[in-house]
Every structure is written in structure tokens, then in C-alpha cells.
XYZ file of C-alpha atoms in Angstrom:
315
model
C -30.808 -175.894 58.082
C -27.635 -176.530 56.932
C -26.379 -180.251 55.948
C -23.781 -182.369 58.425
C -20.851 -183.516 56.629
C -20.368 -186.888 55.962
C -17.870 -188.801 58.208
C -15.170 -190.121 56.107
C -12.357 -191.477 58.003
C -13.311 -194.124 61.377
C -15.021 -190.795 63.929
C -13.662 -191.376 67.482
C -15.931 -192.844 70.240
C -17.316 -190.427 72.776
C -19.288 -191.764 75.706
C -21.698 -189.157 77.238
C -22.356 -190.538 80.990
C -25.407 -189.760 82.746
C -25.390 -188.309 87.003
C -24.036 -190.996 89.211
C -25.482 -189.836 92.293
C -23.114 -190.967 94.835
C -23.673 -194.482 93.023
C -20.357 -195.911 92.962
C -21.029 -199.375 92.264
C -23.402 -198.699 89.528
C -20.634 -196.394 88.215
C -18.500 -199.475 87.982
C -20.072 -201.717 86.187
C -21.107 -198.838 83.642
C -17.762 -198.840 83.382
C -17.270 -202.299 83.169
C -20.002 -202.658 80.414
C -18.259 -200.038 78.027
C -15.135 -201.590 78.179
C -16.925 -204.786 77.220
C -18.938 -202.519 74.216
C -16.281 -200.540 72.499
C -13.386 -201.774 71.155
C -10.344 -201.664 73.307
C -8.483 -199.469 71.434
C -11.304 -197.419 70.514
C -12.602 -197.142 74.540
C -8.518 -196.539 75.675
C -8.751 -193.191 72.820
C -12.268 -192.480 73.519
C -13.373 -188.834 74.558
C -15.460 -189.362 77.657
C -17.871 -186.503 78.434
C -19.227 -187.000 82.364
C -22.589 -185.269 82.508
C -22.596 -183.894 86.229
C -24.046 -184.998 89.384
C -21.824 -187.002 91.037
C -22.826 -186.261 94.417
C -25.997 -186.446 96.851
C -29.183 -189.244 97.186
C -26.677 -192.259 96.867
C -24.289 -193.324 99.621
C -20.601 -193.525 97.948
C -20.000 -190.058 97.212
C -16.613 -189.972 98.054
C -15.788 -193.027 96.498
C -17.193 -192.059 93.114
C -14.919 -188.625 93.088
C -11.946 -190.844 94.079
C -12.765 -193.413 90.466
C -13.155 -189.949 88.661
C -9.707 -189.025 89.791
C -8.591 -191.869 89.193
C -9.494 -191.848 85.307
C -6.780 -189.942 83.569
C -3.636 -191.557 85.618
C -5.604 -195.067 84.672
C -6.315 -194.455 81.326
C -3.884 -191.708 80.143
C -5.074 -191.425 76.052
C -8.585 -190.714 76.959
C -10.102 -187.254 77.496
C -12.070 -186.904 80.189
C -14.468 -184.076 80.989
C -16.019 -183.449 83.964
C -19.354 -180.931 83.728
C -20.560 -179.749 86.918
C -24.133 -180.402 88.059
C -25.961 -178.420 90.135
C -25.736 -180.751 93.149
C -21.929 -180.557 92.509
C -21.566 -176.511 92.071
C -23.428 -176.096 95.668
C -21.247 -178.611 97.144
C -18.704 -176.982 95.863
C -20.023 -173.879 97.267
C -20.572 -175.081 100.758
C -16.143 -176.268 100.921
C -15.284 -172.586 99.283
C -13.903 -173.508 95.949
C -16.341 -171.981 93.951
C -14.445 -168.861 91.848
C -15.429 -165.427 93.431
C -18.000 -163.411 91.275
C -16.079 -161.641 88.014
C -17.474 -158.587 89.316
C -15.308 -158.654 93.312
C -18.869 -158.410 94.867
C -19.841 -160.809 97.371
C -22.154 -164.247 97.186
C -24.525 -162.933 100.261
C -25.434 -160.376 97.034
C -27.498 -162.569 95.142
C -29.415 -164.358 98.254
C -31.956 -161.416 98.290
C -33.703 -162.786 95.428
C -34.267 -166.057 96.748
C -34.958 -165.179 100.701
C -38.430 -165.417 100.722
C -37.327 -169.468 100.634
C -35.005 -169.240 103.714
C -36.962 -170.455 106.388
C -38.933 -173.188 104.775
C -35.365 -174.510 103.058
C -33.478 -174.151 106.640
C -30.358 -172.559 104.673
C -26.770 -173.137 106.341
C -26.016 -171.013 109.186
C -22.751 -172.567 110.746
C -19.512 -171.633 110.234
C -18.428 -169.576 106.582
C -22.296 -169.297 106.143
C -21.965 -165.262 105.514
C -19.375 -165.993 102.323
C -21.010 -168.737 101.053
C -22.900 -169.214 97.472
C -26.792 -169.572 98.013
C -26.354 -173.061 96.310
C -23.736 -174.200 99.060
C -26.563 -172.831 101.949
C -29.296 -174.575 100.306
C -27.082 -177.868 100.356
C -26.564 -178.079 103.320
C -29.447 -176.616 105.310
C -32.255 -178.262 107.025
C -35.299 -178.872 105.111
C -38.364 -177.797 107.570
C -41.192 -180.643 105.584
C -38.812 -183.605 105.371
C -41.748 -185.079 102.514
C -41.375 -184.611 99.023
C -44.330 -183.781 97.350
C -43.173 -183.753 93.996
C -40.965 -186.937 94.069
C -43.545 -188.940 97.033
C -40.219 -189.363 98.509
C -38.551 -188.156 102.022
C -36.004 -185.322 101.347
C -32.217 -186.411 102.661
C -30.925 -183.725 105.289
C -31.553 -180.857 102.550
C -33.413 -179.553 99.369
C -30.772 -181.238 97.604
C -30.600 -184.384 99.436
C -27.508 -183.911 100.653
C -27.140 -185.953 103.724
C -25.498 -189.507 102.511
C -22.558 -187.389 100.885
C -21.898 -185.680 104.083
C -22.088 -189.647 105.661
C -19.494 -190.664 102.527
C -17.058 -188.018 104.689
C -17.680 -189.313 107.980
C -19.691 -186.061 108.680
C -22.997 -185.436 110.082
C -25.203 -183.694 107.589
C -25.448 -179.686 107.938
C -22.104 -179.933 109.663
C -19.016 -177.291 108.846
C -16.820 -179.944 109.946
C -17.051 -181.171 105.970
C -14.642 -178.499 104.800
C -11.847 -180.099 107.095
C -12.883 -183.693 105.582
C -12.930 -183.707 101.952
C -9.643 -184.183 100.383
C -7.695 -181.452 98.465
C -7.666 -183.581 95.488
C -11.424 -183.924 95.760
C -11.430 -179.957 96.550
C -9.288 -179.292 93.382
C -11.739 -181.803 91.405
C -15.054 -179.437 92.352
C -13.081 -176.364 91.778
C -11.875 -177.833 88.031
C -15.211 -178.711 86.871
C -16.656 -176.871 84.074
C -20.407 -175.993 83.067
C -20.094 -176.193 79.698
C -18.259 -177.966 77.002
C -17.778 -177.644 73.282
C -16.570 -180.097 70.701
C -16.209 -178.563 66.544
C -16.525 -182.171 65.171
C -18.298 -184.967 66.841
C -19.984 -187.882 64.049
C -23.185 -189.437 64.827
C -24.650 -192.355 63.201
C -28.331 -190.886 61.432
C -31.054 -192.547 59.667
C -28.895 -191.204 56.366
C -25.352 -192.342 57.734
C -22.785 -191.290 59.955
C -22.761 -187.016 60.030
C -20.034 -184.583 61.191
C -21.803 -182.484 63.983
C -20.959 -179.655 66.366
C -21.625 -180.741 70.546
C -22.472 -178.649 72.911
C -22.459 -180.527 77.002
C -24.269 -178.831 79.618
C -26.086 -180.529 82.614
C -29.370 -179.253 82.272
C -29.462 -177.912 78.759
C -29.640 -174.113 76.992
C -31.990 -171.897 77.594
C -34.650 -171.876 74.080
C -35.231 -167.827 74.419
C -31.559 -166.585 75.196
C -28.807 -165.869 72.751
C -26.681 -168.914 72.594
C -22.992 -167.276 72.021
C -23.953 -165.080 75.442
C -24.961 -167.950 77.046
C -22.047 -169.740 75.854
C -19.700 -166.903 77.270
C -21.417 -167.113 80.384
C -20.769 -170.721 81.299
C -17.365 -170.651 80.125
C -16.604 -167.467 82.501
C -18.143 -169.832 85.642
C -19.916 -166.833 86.508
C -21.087 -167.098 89.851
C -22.586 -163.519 90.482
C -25.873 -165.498 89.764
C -27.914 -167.419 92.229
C -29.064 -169.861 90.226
C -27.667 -171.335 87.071
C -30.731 -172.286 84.465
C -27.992 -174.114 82.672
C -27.188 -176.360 85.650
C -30.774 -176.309 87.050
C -33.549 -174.993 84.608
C -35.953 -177.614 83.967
C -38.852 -177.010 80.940
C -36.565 -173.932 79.753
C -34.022 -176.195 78.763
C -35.601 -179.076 77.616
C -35.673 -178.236 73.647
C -32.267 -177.373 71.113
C -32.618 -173.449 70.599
C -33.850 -173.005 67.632
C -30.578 -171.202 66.357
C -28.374 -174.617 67.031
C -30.744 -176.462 64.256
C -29.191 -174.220 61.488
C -26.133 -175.965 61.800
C -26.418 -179.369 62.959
C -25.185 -179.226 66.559
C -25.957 -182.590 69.451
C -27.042 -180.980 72.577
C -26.321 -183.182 75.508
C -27.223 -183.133 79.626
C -28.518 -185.139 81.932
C -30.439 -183.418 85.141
C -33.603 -184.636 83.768
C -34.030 -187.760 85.345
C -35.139 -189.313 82.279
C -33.349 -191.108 78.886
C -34.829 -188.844 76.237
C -33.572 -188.858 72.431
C -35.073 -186.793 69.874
C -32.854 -186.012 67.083
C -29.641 -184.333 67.941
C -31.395 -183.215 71.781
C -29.361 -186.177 74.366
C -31.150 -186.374 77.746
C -29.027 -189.003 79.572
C -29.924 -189.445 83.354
C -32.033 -192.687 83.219
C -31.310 -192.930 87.176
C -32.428 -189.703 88.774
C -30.523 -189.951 91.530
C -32.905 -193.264 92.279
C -31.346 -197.110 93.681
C -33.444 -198.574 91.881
C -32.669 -197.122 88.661
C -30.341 -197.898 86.709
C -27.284 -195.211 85.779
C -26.876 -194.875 81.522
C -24.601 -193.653 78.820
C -24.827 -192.806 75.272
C -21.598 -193.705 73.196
C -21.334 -192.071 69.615
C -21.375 -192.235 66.774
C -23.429 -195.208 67.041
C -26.164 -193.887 69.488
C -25.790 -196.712 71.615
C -27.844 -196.980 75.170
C -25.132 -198.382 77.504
C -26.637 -199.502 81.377
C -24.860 -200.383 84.520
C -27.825 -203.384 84.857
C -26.688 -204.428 81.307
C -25.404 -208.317 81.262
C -22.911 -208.638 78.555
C -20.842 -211.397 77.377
C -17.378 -211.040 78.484
């Protein structure tokens, strides 16, 4: 493994901030408590990476696309990135601004492999079902057992808990009417996201000083057993011939660094997970889950620092 540089002149400040989940006051006073943490002019030049999930379980989803819009007319010499999480690529799906498969085929293509969960999921079968992404049917169908299992929690409309963000639109949940209701400029948002994003030269504060490092953003996290440059390629071509995106979705596959990115020092940050996990370079930032009563968390560099909504700071 290869040594990071040493930082030499003052690194700029790059917040990494965890899914929102349709929490728009939470989002606020994150917001709020970084101003009050950085440095003004360090926070007004800051590179702010926004981790995906911004949608679904919480009730303010439209509000919380309107602050995220907001951003770059508000705060002009920041760079803001918005990664797309995989509640946000199937809502996405279900209004129709999800890019058409590189290869001209159609979505209904890829819902063979997944069929056998039709039924049980109550996919979408309104209006624009038949040219619709599998993600954007799974959003908004009708989950059959409204319980939870694995969470001990009752599901929200759909398998992705999708009901409050149709509510944020004045919509009834599972209803085609949504494509009618959501902005353009909220339309334009879904469509812009990205699923991946790079950065040559980030620093981060380490046990022997502050290192020059490479960063790599993605929701869920990279695959351990798959080539990184192809999956790299992948996620910047938004290819949606495939059903599922592990990148956006995976779970245990996605978890560790590939082993390839510890040769040269690179941070790998997502959120997804629904936990706050640091180990080394690997950045798991989604202390919420999706969850009221959890709070919503972001990790500013270099200095590593754990930034809460629920954090009380001195103004």
C-alpha cells in the first residue's frame, strides 16, 4: 500500500451528509449545526457531497428537494453533489426521468428476473406501468404483509415505504396522479442525480497527520469481488439496463473497501446502511435509517468530525 501525501497548504472542507428521509426539519438544523462548526468562509467554499435518500419513511419529502434546490442559488461558491439513493432512482423511475437503457431496449426487459416477487410486492399497475423501471413499480406498489419482519416495523404504502412522499405531493400513495404533481424543477433534480462521484485529492486528518487521499461517493458502497474501473464506468454511464443497482442497494457486498482501493489510499463513502460506521478510510454515514427518532449525521473532512441535527451548539 502506497503512502498518502502529506497535506501542505489549508485542504478544503467537504461535508459528506447522510439520507434525509423526507426529514426536512432534521435537515435544517444539520444545516444549521455546520454552519455553526466550520468556519464561515471555509463552510461558504466547502464541497458538500449529499449521500442519497432524500425521499420516503419521513413526511417532508417535497420540502427537502425544494432546500436541495435551493443550495447552489443560496450559497453559490459551494459544490454541491447530489448521489442518488435507491429510494430516489425508483422514484425517479415511477415520474419517467430515469435515462433509457444504453442499449434502446426496454425497462419491462429486466423485470423477468425479479417476477417471482410480483405478487407478494403488489408492483405498480396504473397508468405508464408497462415503461416503467422495476424500481419505480416496486415504489409504488402495494405491499400484500403490511409488517416488517426485518425492521418490527409496519411497511408505508410499499417495499420502499413510499407512502408519506406521495402525501408530501398531495397524492394518495400508489397513485399515477404523482407524475402531474411533482414539479419540473424537482423532475430535473431526480433526473440530474448521479450514482457515483469521484474526487483526485481529498485530505483527511489520520492518527499520523492530515493525508492527501483519493474519494470515491456511492450510496451503498462498491462491490469487494468486481473490478473497480468497470464498476466505476458503470455508474458513471447511469446504466439502467439493470434491475437492481448493488451500488445503490447491495447490502453485505458493499460493506468493505475492495481490496484494490487500499493500494492507493482512497476514502470510500455511502450511507444506505442505516448505521454511523468508521473504519479507516471506509465512511458509513446514515446514523438515521430513515427512523424519527434518529437522528440525521454528517462527516466533515479533513477533521473526521461527527456532525448531528440533535447536536446543541453554542451560537
Amino acid at each position: 500500500m502506497s503512502e498518502p501525501k502529506a497535506c501542505t497548504t489549508k485542504p478544503r472542507v467537504v461535508c459528506c451528509i447522510g439520507d434525509t428521509h423526507g426529514f426536512y426539519t432534521k435537515l435544517q438544523n444539520l444545516w444549521s449545526n455546520l454552519q455553526t462548526t466550520i468556519d464561515p468562509s471555509e463552510f461558504n467554499a466547502a464541497l458538500i457531497i449529499f449521500l442519497g435518500d432524500y425521499c420516503d419513511r419521513g413526511p417532508d419529502t417535497k420540502k427537502v428537494l425544494d432546500f436541495l434546490i435551493s443550495l447552489p442559488s443560496k450559497y453559490p461558491n459551494q459544490r454541491h453533489v447530489f448521489l442518488s439513493g435507491n429510494h430516489d432512482l425508483a422514484f425517479a423511475a415511477f415520474v419517467g426521468v430515469l435515462p433509457k437503457p444504453l442499449d434502446g431496449s426496454e425497462f419491462s426487459v429486466a423485470w423477468k428476473e425479479y417476477e417471482a416477487n410480483e405478487e407478494r410486492e403488489g408492483w405498480f399497475k396504473g397508468d405508464g406501468y408497462e415503461r416503467m423501471h422495476l424500481q419505480g413499480r416496486r415504489w409504488a406498489g402495494s405491499i400484500k404483509d403490511k409488517f416488517n419482519a426485518a425492521k418490527n416495523t409496519q411497511y408505508k404504502g410499499s417495499i420502499y415505504d413510499a407512502e408519506p412522499t406521495f402525501a408530501s405531493y398531495g397524492v394518495p400513495h400508489g397513485s399515477a396522479d404523482l407524475v402531474k404533481a411533482v414539479p419540473d424543477e424537482h423532475k430535473k433534480f431526480l433526473a440530474d442525480m448521479v450514482w457515483v462521484h469521484e474526487e483526485d485529492d481529498v485530505c483527511v486528518e489520520t492518527e499520523d497527520g492530515i493525508k492527501h487521499c483519493k474519494l470515491i461517493a456511492v450510496h451503498a458502497g462498491l462491490e469487494r469481488d468486481k473490478d473497480v474501473k468497470q464498476q466505476l464506468e458503470f455508474l458513471r454511464a447511469r446504466d439502467t439496463r439493470v434491475p437492481k443497482i448493488e451500488a445503490l442497494s447491495g447490502r453485505k457486498n458493499v460493506w468493505n473497501i475492495p481490496k484494490e482501493l487500499t493500494e492507493n489510499p482512497t476514502v470510500v463513502v455511502s450511507g444506505h446502511h442505516g448505521k454511523l460506521h468508521i473504519e479507516g478510510l471506509r465512511l458509513i454515514i446514515d446514523e438515521g435509517g430513515g427512523k424519527e427518532e434518529r437522528p440525521v449525521a454528517a462527516v466533515v473532512l479533513p477533521s473526521m468530525k461527527i456532525v448531528r441535527n440533535t447536536d446543541v451548539l453554542a451560537n
